[in-house]
Short mmCIF file of C-alpha atoms in Angstrom, two decimals:
data_model
loop_
_atom_site.label_atom_id
_atom_site.label_comp_id
_atom_site.label_asym_id
_atom_site.label_seq_id
_atom_site.Cartn_x
_atom_site.Cartn_y
_atom_site.Cartn_z
CA MET A 1 136.16 113.22 101.55
CA THR A 2 134.90 110.94 99.36
CA ARG A 3 132.76 107.92 100.86
CA THR A 4 130.74 105.01 99.29
CA ILE A 5 127.09 104.61 99.83
CA SER A 6 125.06 101.37 99.44
CA PHE A 7 121.61 101.71 98.12
CA THR A 8 118.47 99.79 96.49
CA LEU A 9 118.39 101.61 93.37
CA ASN A 10 115.13 100.91 91.33
CA GLY A 11 115.44 97.00 92.71
CA GLU A 12 118.93 96.83 91.99
CA GLN A 13 121.58 96.84 95.05
CA VAL A 14 124.28 99.59 94.18
CA ALA A 15 127.19 101.58 95.18
CA ALA A 16 128.74 105.18 94.38
CA GLU A 17 131.19 107.16 95.36
CA ILE A 18 130.56 110.11 96.48
CA LYS A 19 131.24 113.33 98.59
CA PRO A 20 129.08 114.75 101.53
CA HIS A 21 127.90 117.87 99.77
CA HIS A 22 126.64 115.84 96.76
CA ASN A 23 122.65 116.01 95.89
CA LEU A 24 120.89 113.26 94.91
CA VAL A 25 119.99 114.16 91.85
CA GLU A 26 123.60 114.87 91.11
CA VAL A 27 124.74 111.44 91.87
CA LEU A 28 121.80 109.81 90.30
CA GLN A 29 122.71 111.68 86.74
CA ARG A 30 126.29 111.54 87.41
CA GLU A 31 127.16 108.04 89.06
CA PHE A 32 123.94 106.21 87.13
CA ASN A 33 123.09 107.96 84.14
CA LEU A 34 119.33 108.26 85.30
CA MET A 35 118.51 111.77 84.10
CA GLY A 36 114.76 111.36 84.98
CA ALA A 37 114.81 113.34 88.20
CA ARG A 38 116.21 116.87 86.81
CA GLU A 39 117.06 119.71 88.72
CA SER A 40 114.93 123.22 87.88
CA CYS A 41 114.01 125.71 90.65
CA GLY A 42 116.50 124.09 92.93
CA GLN A 43 114.47 125.06 95.93
CA GLY A 44 112.32 121.86 96.25
CA MET A 45 108.88 123.87 94.73
CA CYS A 46 108.76 122.74 91.63
CA GLY A 47 108.60 118.87 91.75
CA CYS A 48 110.92 118.19 88.84
CA CYS A 49 113.70 116.28 90.77
CA THR A 50 111.56 114.16 92.65
CA VAL A 51 112.66 111.05 94.07
CA LEU A 52 110.98 108.46 96.25
CA VAL A 53 113.09 107.03 98.96
CA ASN A 54 111.97 104.44 101.60
CA GLY A 55 108.50 104.86 99.72
CA ALA A 56 108.31 108.93 100.23
CA ALA A 57 108.52 111.73 97.75
CA VAL A 58 111.36 114.01 98.61
CA SER A 59 113.07 116.74 96.51
CA GLY A 60 115.95 115.32 95.41
CA CYS A 61 117.57 118.56 94.50
CA LEU A 62 117.44 119.63 98.40
CA TYR A 63 118.55 115.90 99.70
CA LEU A 64 122.29 114.89 100.41
CA ALA A 65 123.21 112.12 98.78
CA ALA A 66 124.97 110.48 101.77
CA PHE A 67 121.25 110.20 103.13
CA VAL A 68 120.25 107.76 101.04
CA ASP A 69 122.81 105.30 102.46
CA GLY A 70 121.16 101.85 103.12
CA ALA A 71 117.69 103.24 101.71
CA GLU A 72 115.52 102.22 98.75
CA VAL A 73 115.83 104.45 96.03
CA ARG A 74 113.38 104.65 92.95
CA THR A 75 113.37 107.13 90.41
CA VAL A 76 110.88 107.69 87.22
CA GLU A 77 112.99 105.29 85.38
CA SER A 78 111.62 102.42 87.36
CA LEU A 79 107.79 103.00 86.29
CA ALA A 80 107.55 101.00 83.10
CA ASP A 81 107.75 97.13 83.94
CA ALA A 82 111.45 96.40 83.78
CA ARG A 83 110.95 93.04 81.64
CA THR A 84 108.85 94.09 79.08
CA GLN A 85 109.08 98.14 79.40
CA ALA A 86 104.92 98.60 79.58
CA LEU A 87 104.55 101.88 81.19
CA SER A 88 102.79 101.92 84.24
CA PRO A 89 99.07 103.17 83.91
CA VAL A 90 99.68 106.84 85.14
CA GLN A 91 102.65 106.72 81.93
CA GLU A 92 100.01 105.69 79.86
CA ALA A 93 97.21 108.13 81.33
CA PHE A 94 99.26 111.17 80.86
CA ILE A 95 99.95 110.33 77.02
CA GLU A 96 96.59 109.81 76.23
CA ALA A 97 95.11 112.95 77.80
CA GLY A 98 98.02 114.79 76.21
CA ALA A 99 99.35 116.05 79.98
CA PHE A 100 102.83 117.78 78.71
CA GLN A 101 104.13 119.47 76.16
CA CYS A 102 107.61 119.86 76.98
CA GLY A 103 107.67 117.15 79.28
CA TYR A 104 110.33 118.40 81.16
CA CYS A 105 108.27 118.50 84.80
CA THR A 106 106.49 115.34 83.51
CA PRO A 107 108.87 112.46 85.63
CA GLY A 108 108.01 114.55 89.03
CA PHE A 109 104.40 114.67 87.88
CA LEU A 110 104.36 110.86 86.97
CA LEU A 111 106.00 109.77 90.28
CA MET A 112 103.87 112.19 92.73
CA ALA A 113 100.58 110.71 90.43
CA THR A 114 101.68 107.21 91.12
CA GLN A 115 102.39 108.45 94.88
CA LEU A 116 99.28 110.13 94.92
CA LEU A 117 96.96 107.15 93.72
CA GLU A 118 98.77 104.84 96.29
CA ALA A 119 97.55 107.15 99.03
CA TYR A 120 94.04 108.12 97.55
CA PRO A 121 93.01 105.51 94.97
CA ASP A 122 89.84 107.18 94.05
CA PRO A 123 91.10 110.79 94.45
CA ASP A 124 88.44 114.00 94.11
CA GLU A 125 90.09 116.86 92.05
CA GLU A 126 90.61 118.73 95.77
CA GLN A 127 92.42 115.81 96.49
CA ILE A 128 94.75 116.19 93.12
CA ARG A 129 95.27 119.68 93.11
CA HIS A 130 95.97 119.43 96.43
CA TYR A 131 99.09 116.88 96.47
CA LEU A 132 99.97 117.95 93.48
CA SER A 133 100.22 121.75 94.55
CA GLY A 134 104.13 121.53 94.76
CA ASN A 135 104.53 120.20 91.03
CA LEU A 136 105.24 123.34 88.60
CA CYS A 137 104.52 122.92 84.94
CA ARG A 138 105.75 125.94 82.82
CA CYS A 139 103.91 125.05 80.19
CA ALA A 140 100.38 124.92 82.02
CA ALA A 141 98.89 121.38 81.05
CA TYR A 142 97.43 121.27 84.62
CA PRO A 143 93.79 120.66 83.05
CA GLU A 144 95.48 117.61 81.02
CA ILE A 145 97.42 116.55 84.04
CA ILE A 146 94.48 116.35 86.47
CA ALA A 147 92.49 114.56 83.65
CA ALA A 148 95.25 112.38 83.67
CA VAL A 149 95.05 111.47 86.82
CA LYS A 150 91.49 110.81 87.03
CA LEU A 151 92.11 108.36 84.01
CA ALA A 152 94.62 106.41 85.59
CA ALA A 153 92.18 106.18 88.79
CA ARG A 154 89.82 104.74 86.54
CA ARG A 155 92.23 102.27 85.31
CA ARG A 156 93.69 100.71 88.21
CA LYS A 157 90.42 100.65 89.56
CA ALA A 158 88.80 98.30 86.61
CA ASN A 159 92.19 96.30 86.53
CA SER A 160 91.92 95.65 90.13
CA VAL A 161 88.44 94.73 90.06
CA GLY A 162 89.26 92.70 86.81
CA MET B 1 127.49 123.94 97.29
CA THR B 2 131.16 124.16 99.11
CA PRO B 3 132.61 120.68 100.00
CA PHE B 4 132.18 119.93 103.60
CA GLU B 5 132.63 117.40 106.53
CA LEU B 6 129.55 115.53 107.06
CA VAL B 7 129.61 113.54 110.39
CA GLU B 8 127.09 110.75 111.47
CA PRO B 9 127.17 110.31 114.84
CA ALA B 10 125.45 107.27 116.93
CA SER B 11 125.31 108.58 120.37
CA LEU B 12 124.42 111.86 121.77
CA GLY B 13 127.64 112.91 123.56
CA GLU B 14 129.72 111.75 120.22
CA ALA B 15 127.03 114.35 118.87
CA ILE B 16 127.50 117.22 120.84
CA ALA B 17 131.39 116.81 121.38
CA LEU B 18 131.31 117.00 117.21
CA LEU B 19 129.55 120.36 117.70
CA ASP B 20 131.80 123.48 118.10
CA PRO B 21 130.25 126.46 120.59
CA GLU B 22 132.56 128.56 118.93
CA ASP B 23 132.20 127.74 115.71
CA ALA B 24 129.27 129.06 113.19
CA GLY B 25 130.40 126.71 110.44
CA VAL B 26 129.79 123.92 112.43
CA ARG B 27 125.91 122.90 112.57
CA PRO B 28 123.57 120.37 113.36
CA ILE B 29 121.74 118.71 110.09
CA ALA B 30 118.14 116.97 110.38
CA GLY B 31 116.34 116.94 107.12
CA GLY B 32 118.02 119.47 105.59
CA THR B 33 115.27 120.99 103.49
CA ALA B 34 116.03 124.37 104.95
CA LEU B 35 119.90 124.04 105.15
CA MET B 36 120.26 123.03 101.75
CA LEU B 37 118.63 126.12 100.32
CA MET B 38 120.93 128.35 102.48
CA MET B 39 124.33 126.31 100.87
CA LYS B 40 122.85 126.07 97.60
CA ALA B 41 122.68 130.16 97.98
CA GLY B 42 126.15 130.41 99.58
CA VAL B 43 124.67 132.26 102.39
CA PHE B 44 125.66 129.35 104.53
CA ARG B 45 129.44 127.29 103.55
CA PRO B 46 129.66 124.95 106.81
CA THR B 47 132.96 123.30 107.74
CA ARG B 48 131.34 120.40 109.05
CA LEU B 49 127.50 119.14 109.30
CA VAL B 50 126.80 116.61 112.05
CA SER B 51 124.14 114.80 111.34
CA LEU B 52 121.16 113.81 113.93
CA ARG B 53 119.97 110.68 111.90
CA LYS B 54 121.67 108.01 114.09
CA LEU B 55 120.79 109.85 117.57
CA ALA B 56 117.80 107.40 119.31
CA ARG B 57 117.31 109.74 121.53
CA LEU B 58 115.92 112.35 118.74
CA ASN B 59 114.17 109.60 116.84
CA ALA B 60 110.82 110.16 115.25
CA ARG B 61 108.19 109.22 117.09
CA ILE B 62 104.56 110.76 118.62
CA ALA B 63 103.19 109.60 121.68
CA ALA B 64 100.32 111.09 123.62
CA THR B 65 99.16 110.65 127.35
CA SER B 66 96.01 110.06 128.58
CA ASP B 67 95.27 113.59 129.98
CA GLY B 68 96.21 114.48 125.83
CA ALA B 69 99.74 115.36 126.12
CA LEU B 70 101.75 114.90 123.29
CA THR B 71 105.35 114.36 122.74
CA ILE B 72 106.66 114.15 119.47
CA GLY B 73 110.48 113.31 118.75
CA ALA B 74 112.72 115.93 117.44
CA MET B 75 113.77 114.17 114.33
CA THR B 76 109.84 113.46 113.27
CA PRO B 77 109.11 114.46 109.78
CA LEU B 78 106.38 116.77 109.25
CA ALA B 79 104.21 114.57 107.24
CA LEU B 80 104.45 112.12 110.13
CA VAL B 81 103.03 114.97 112.50
CA GLU B 82 100.27 115.85 109.94
CA ARG B 83 99.31 112.04 109.52
CA SER B 84 99.25 111.04 112.96
CA PRO B 85 96.13 110.22 114.61
CA GLU B 86 97.08 111.03 118.31
CA VAL B 87 98.07 114.54 116.90
CA ALA B 88 94.37 115.27 114.53
CA ARG B 89 92.52 114.57 117.66
CA ILE B 90 94.33 116.71 120.44
CA VAL B 91 95.53 119.59 118.35
CA PRO B 92 93.90 119.09 114.46
CA VAL B 93 94.87 122.85 113.90
CA ILE B 94 98.40 121.26 113.35
CA PRO B 95 97.48 119.16 110.52
CA ARG B 96 95.33 121.93 109.02
CA ALA B 97 98.22 124.15 109.30
CA MET B 98 100.20 121.95 107.78
CA ARG B 99 98.14 121.50 104.18
CA ARG B 100 99.64 124.83 102.94
CA LEU B 101 103.33 124.25 104.75
CA SER B 102 105.31 124.38 101.89
CA ASN B 103 104.64 121.34 99.93
CA ILE B 104 104.72 116.74 100.52
CA ARG B 105 108.11 115.80 99.33
CA VAL B 106 109.59 119.20 101.66
CA ARG B 107 106.89 117.77 104.73
CA ASN B 108 108.44 114.34 104.11
CA VAL B 109 111.97 115.24 105.04
CA ALA B 110 111.60 118.36 107.34
CA THR B 111 111.64 117.50 110.38
CA ILE B 112 109.79 118.96 113.53
CA GLY B 113 112.97 119.66 115.47
CA GLY B 114 114.35 121.36 112.54
CA ASN B 115 111.81 123.42 111.87
CA LEU B 116 112.09 125.39 115.64
CA ALA B 117 115.76 125.27 116.06
CA HIS B 118 116.00 127.22 112.45
CA GLY B 119 114.36 130.09 114.07
CA ASP B 120 113.16 131.16 110.46
CA PRO B 121 110.23 133.82 111.37
CA HIS B 122 108.75 132.80 107.95
CA MET B 123 107.97 129.15 108.83
CA ASP B 124 104.36 128.13 110.16
CA LEU B 125 105.11 125.92 113.23
CA PRO B 126 106.28 128.64 115.46
CA PRO B 127 103.59 131.09 115.89
CA LEU B 128 100.92 127.67 116.37
CA LEU B 129 103.22 126.19 118.69
CA ILE B 130 103.85 129.10 120.64
CA ALA B 131 100.12 129.59 120.84
CA LEU B 132 99.53 126.07 122.02
CA ASN B 133 102.04 127.18 124.88
CA ALA B 134 104.47 123.73 123.83
CA GLU B 135 107.75 123.63 125.00
CA VAL B 136 111.30 122.05 123.90
CA LYS B 137 113.35 119.70 125.47
CA VAL B 138 117.25 120.64 124.63
CA VAL B 139 119.83 118.44 125.18
CA GLY B 140 123.66 120.03 125.71
CA ALA B 141 126.65 120.14 127.41
CA ASN B 142 127.44 121.33 130.78
CA GLY B 143 131.31 120.98 130.78
CA ALA B 144 131.93 117.49 130.46
CA GLN B 145 128.39 116.70 131.99
CA ALA B 146 125.47 116.03 129.71
CA ALA B 147 122.95 118.71 130.73
CA GLU B 148 118.94 119.19 129.77
CA ARG B 149 116.55 121.98 129.94
CA MET B 150 113.24 122.54 128.84
CA ILE B 151 112.39 125.98 126.98
CA ALA B 152 108.84 127.48 125.81
CA VAL B 153 108.84 127.76 122.59
CA GLU B 154 107.22 131.27 123.16
CA ALA B 155 111.26 131.70 124.47
CA LEU B 156 113.27 129.80 121.95
CA PHE B 157 113.31 132.66 119.21
CA THR B 158 115.69 135.69 120.03
CA GLY B 159 115.71 137.35 116.85
CA TYR B 160 115.71 137.02 112.70
CA PHE B 161 117.18 133.25 112.28
CA GLU B 162 118.51 133.45 116.01
CA THR B 163 117.67 131.27 118.66
CA VAL B 164 118.54 130.79 122.69
CA LEU B 165 120.04 127.36 121.64
CA ALA B 166 124.18 127.05 122.25
CA LYS B 167 125.66 125.82 119.22
CA ASN B 168 125.75 122.35 120.47
CA GLU B 169 122.92 122.34 122.06
CA LEU B 170 119.74 119.77 120.37
CA ILE B 171 116.20 119.96 120.35
CA ALA B 172 115.28 116.50 121.70
CA GLU B 173 111.78 116.43 121.79
CA LEU B 174 108.83 118.64 121.56
CA ARG B 175 106.22 118.68 124.23
CA ILE B 176 102.60 120.16 123.41
CA PRO B 177 100.77 120.31 126.95
CA PRO B 178 96.99 119.35 127.12
CA GLN B 179 94.65 121.68 125.72
CA GLY B 180 91.96 121.23 127.89
CA ARG B 181 88.82 123.67 126.06
CA SER B 182 91.10 125.89 124.25
CA ARG B 183 90.25 126.79 120.40
CA ALA B 184 92.76 127.39 118.10
CA ALA B 185 93.43 128.66 114.44
CA TYR B 186 96.26 129.83 111.75
CA LEU B 187 96.11 131.69 109.09
CA LYS B 188 98.98 132.88 106.94
CA VAL B 189 98.86 135.18 104.08
CA THR B 190 101.31 134.86 100.80
CA THR B 191 101.15 137.83 98.67
CA GLY B 192 103.28 136.56 96.16
CA SER B 193 102.52 133.15 94.76
CA ALA B 194 100.57 130.41 97.01
CA GLU B 195 104.08 128.60 97.89
CA ASP B 196 105.84 131.77 98.67
CA TRP B 197 106.72 132.57 102.33
CA PRO B 198 104.14 134.01 104.08
CA ALA B 199 104.35 138.38 104.65
CA LEU B 200 102.06 137.28 107.66
CA GLY B 201 101.14 134.58 110.04
CA VAL B 202 98.72 134.76 112.80
CA ALA B 203 98.29 132.10 115.17
CA VAL B 204 95.52 132.34 118.15
CA ALA B 205 94.34 129.86 120.69
CA LEU B 206 91.76 130.81 123.62
CA GLU B 207 88.99 129.68 125.62
CA SER B 208 85.94 131.04 125.97
CA GLU B 209 83.03 130.53 128.48
CA GLY B 210 79.53 131.11 127.36
CA SER B 211 79.64 134.58 124.85
CA ALA B 212 82.49 135.57 126.94
CA VAL B 213 86.62 135.01 126.02
CA LYS B 214 88.38 133.63 129.04
CA SER B 215 92.08 133.65 128.13
CA ALA B 216 93.65 133.89 124.85
CA ARG B 217 96.93 133.56 123.22
CA VAL B 218 97.69 135.73 120.19
CA VAL B 219 101.37 135.39 118.13
CA VAL B 220 102.15 136.87 114.86
CA SER B 221 105.06 136.03 112.85
CA ALA B 222 106.60 136.61 109.55
CA ALA B 223 105.68 140.48 109.36
CA THR B 224 107.73 140.33 112.48
CA GLU B 225 111.54 140.03 112.90
CA LYS B 226 110.65 136.67 115.16
CA ALA B 227 107.18 134.95 115.84
CA THR B 228 105.59 137.16 119.20
CA ARG B 229 103.44 137.07 121.13
CA LEU B 230 100.78 140.30 121.37
CA LYS B 231 100.14 140.75 124.85
CA GLY B 232 98.36 143.62 124.71
CA VAL B 233 95.59 142.05 122.07
CA GLU B 234 95.70 139.37 124.65
CA ARG B 235 95.03 141.37 128.01
CA LEU B 236 92.18 143.10 125.81
CA LEU B 237 90.43 139.54 124.88
CA ALA B 238 90.66 138.47 128.46
CA GLY B 239 87.06 138.73 129.82
CA ALA B 240 85.66 140.43 126.77
CA THR B 241 82.08 139.44 125.45
CA VAL B 242 82.67 137.41 121.46
CA ASP B 243 80.97 139.31 119.05
CA GLU B 244 82.05 141.51 115.88
CA LYS B 245 82.95 144.32 117.47
CA MET B 246 85.60 142.48 119.83
CA PHE B 247 87.06 140.97 116.54
CA ALA B 248 87.58 144.53 115.25
CA ARG B 249 89.09 145.69 118.45
CA ALA B 250 91.56 143.20 118.63
CA GLY B 251 92.64 143.81 115.16
CA ASP B 252 93.16 147.05 115.87
CA ALA B 253 94.88 146.19 118.89
CA ALA B 254 97.37 144.18 116.65
CA ALA B 255 98.06 146.10 114.10
CA GLU B 256 99.33 148.64 116.70
CA GLU B 257 101.10 146.23 119.13
CA ALA B 258 103.07 144.03 116.13
CA GLU B 259 106.42 145.54 115.09
CA CYS B 260 105.99 145.31 111.11
CA MET B 261 108.80 144.95 109.36
CA THR B 262 109.03 145.79 105.22
CA ASP B 263 110.45 143.53 102.94
CA VAL B 264 109.85 141.86 99.40
CA ARG B 265 106.67 140.75 100.88
CA GLY B 266 105.14 144.00 101.36
CA SER B 267 105.74 146.95 103.57
CA ALA B 268 105.46 147.53 107.41
CA ALA B 269 102.40 149.69 106.69
CA TYR B 270 100.75 147.09 104.40
CA LYS B 271 101.58 144.47 107.03
CA ARG B 272 100.04 146.37 109.55
CA GLU B 273 96.49 146.14 107.97
CA LEU B 274 97.08 142.97 106.97
CA THR B 275 97.65 142.06 111.05
CA ARG B 276 94.44 143.95 111.55
CA VAL B 277 92.30 142.08 108.88
CA TYR B 278 93.70 138.95 110.27
CA VAL B 279 93.85 138.65 113.64
CA GLY B 280 90.33 139.23 113.70
CA ARG B 281 89.87 136.68 111.39
CA ALA B 282 91.68 133.71 113.13
CA LEU B 283 89.60 134.45 116.47
CA ARG B 284 86.65 134.16 114.68
CA GLN B 285 87.75 130.95 112.98
CA ALA B 286 88.95 129.54 116.39
CA LEU B 287 85.79 130.71 118.01
CA ASN B 288 83.38 129.14 115.49
CA SER B 289 85.57 125.47 115.17
CA ASP B 290 83.77 123.14 117.46
CA GLY B 291 85.06 122.55 120.44
CA ALA B 292 87.90 120.95 120.84
CA THR B 293 91.09 122.89 119.05
CA ARG B 294 91.13 123.80 115.79
#
């Protein structure tokens, strides 16, 4: 029951041989060696497996890989500039604010924070808390994560004005 | 997860033919967020999943008529419903309830049809849609003939994870009737962490005239085996004067009428007390909202 799916992965056209019961995280790890999206709670609650499918954040552990056939998929690995490897403003802000300890949840927070700033370029604390409420950080770096999002928002604003 | 066959029919006829009215191992899959949980836990081991993603008849769409009725395609992700200006204008209680419905990623994938067809009594939208008097258009087969019927969301659920849908029937669309001057509220109580399934959901929709309630619909879920209207409470409310005494009486009557069940989220006795308090709160919130359905 193997099937071939074709999709765009971080801007590149790719194909993979998968089985219908494989989830998206398994395929990204096994077929493409992309380890940023990782399974933690396995129930869509913690956000460690966040992947963008056609521009929308999904829990990769609850998403059948077969369903990305023909889709545009982005992972945390696409946030840094492909040519220069320069980190994105959100990534830089997470480092500066010390918004992690063990780092296991960080890829999910980075993608969700990036989405958040697309939707709300100038978010207030309530919007940040609400948007990120589906991501869990077991080291409880929440205050630093919120500070990082605010910092990234200021940077983005300054960059777009400048 | 155990292996299964995945088929992605492009026509409704094909989809219904691929479903099997006698085989519980064959099921339709929409967004899949709820089914994936069941499959990962091993409580559902399908032999075949029939994806509904390529069926134009069910596709994501939201349309409002000039009289304020809403039609929502079954495959519409919850996030699209949440962000729809028409939904916000006609039934703002829906986007408000969505804020605490799972999380953004799940709402991006889970569909309105799947949410109803799953029959899970812990979900937030079924009780609310019952209070709003919504109905679903269901498509299936009658012998070799394609057939469709309308079912009130209220009549959809027959028990714990059980619905009146045949195994080869599909929800095609949801219809929410014009809400007129009715006002609504939905409250839920999570006794574990905030993102846990609720111990209780309460949805109310009511119309008032001056200081009197004209009519009310009161629905409880999660504490009960299925989302259930409390018709005794509704009768008590019809014609009642809006005051704190009325909220208290309605709460007492709801605690009496709701058939609460014990589970990991609380004992039946505790959920009865929650019902007593939250039915009153939901009524107060609905009546305090500013005219439109909240």
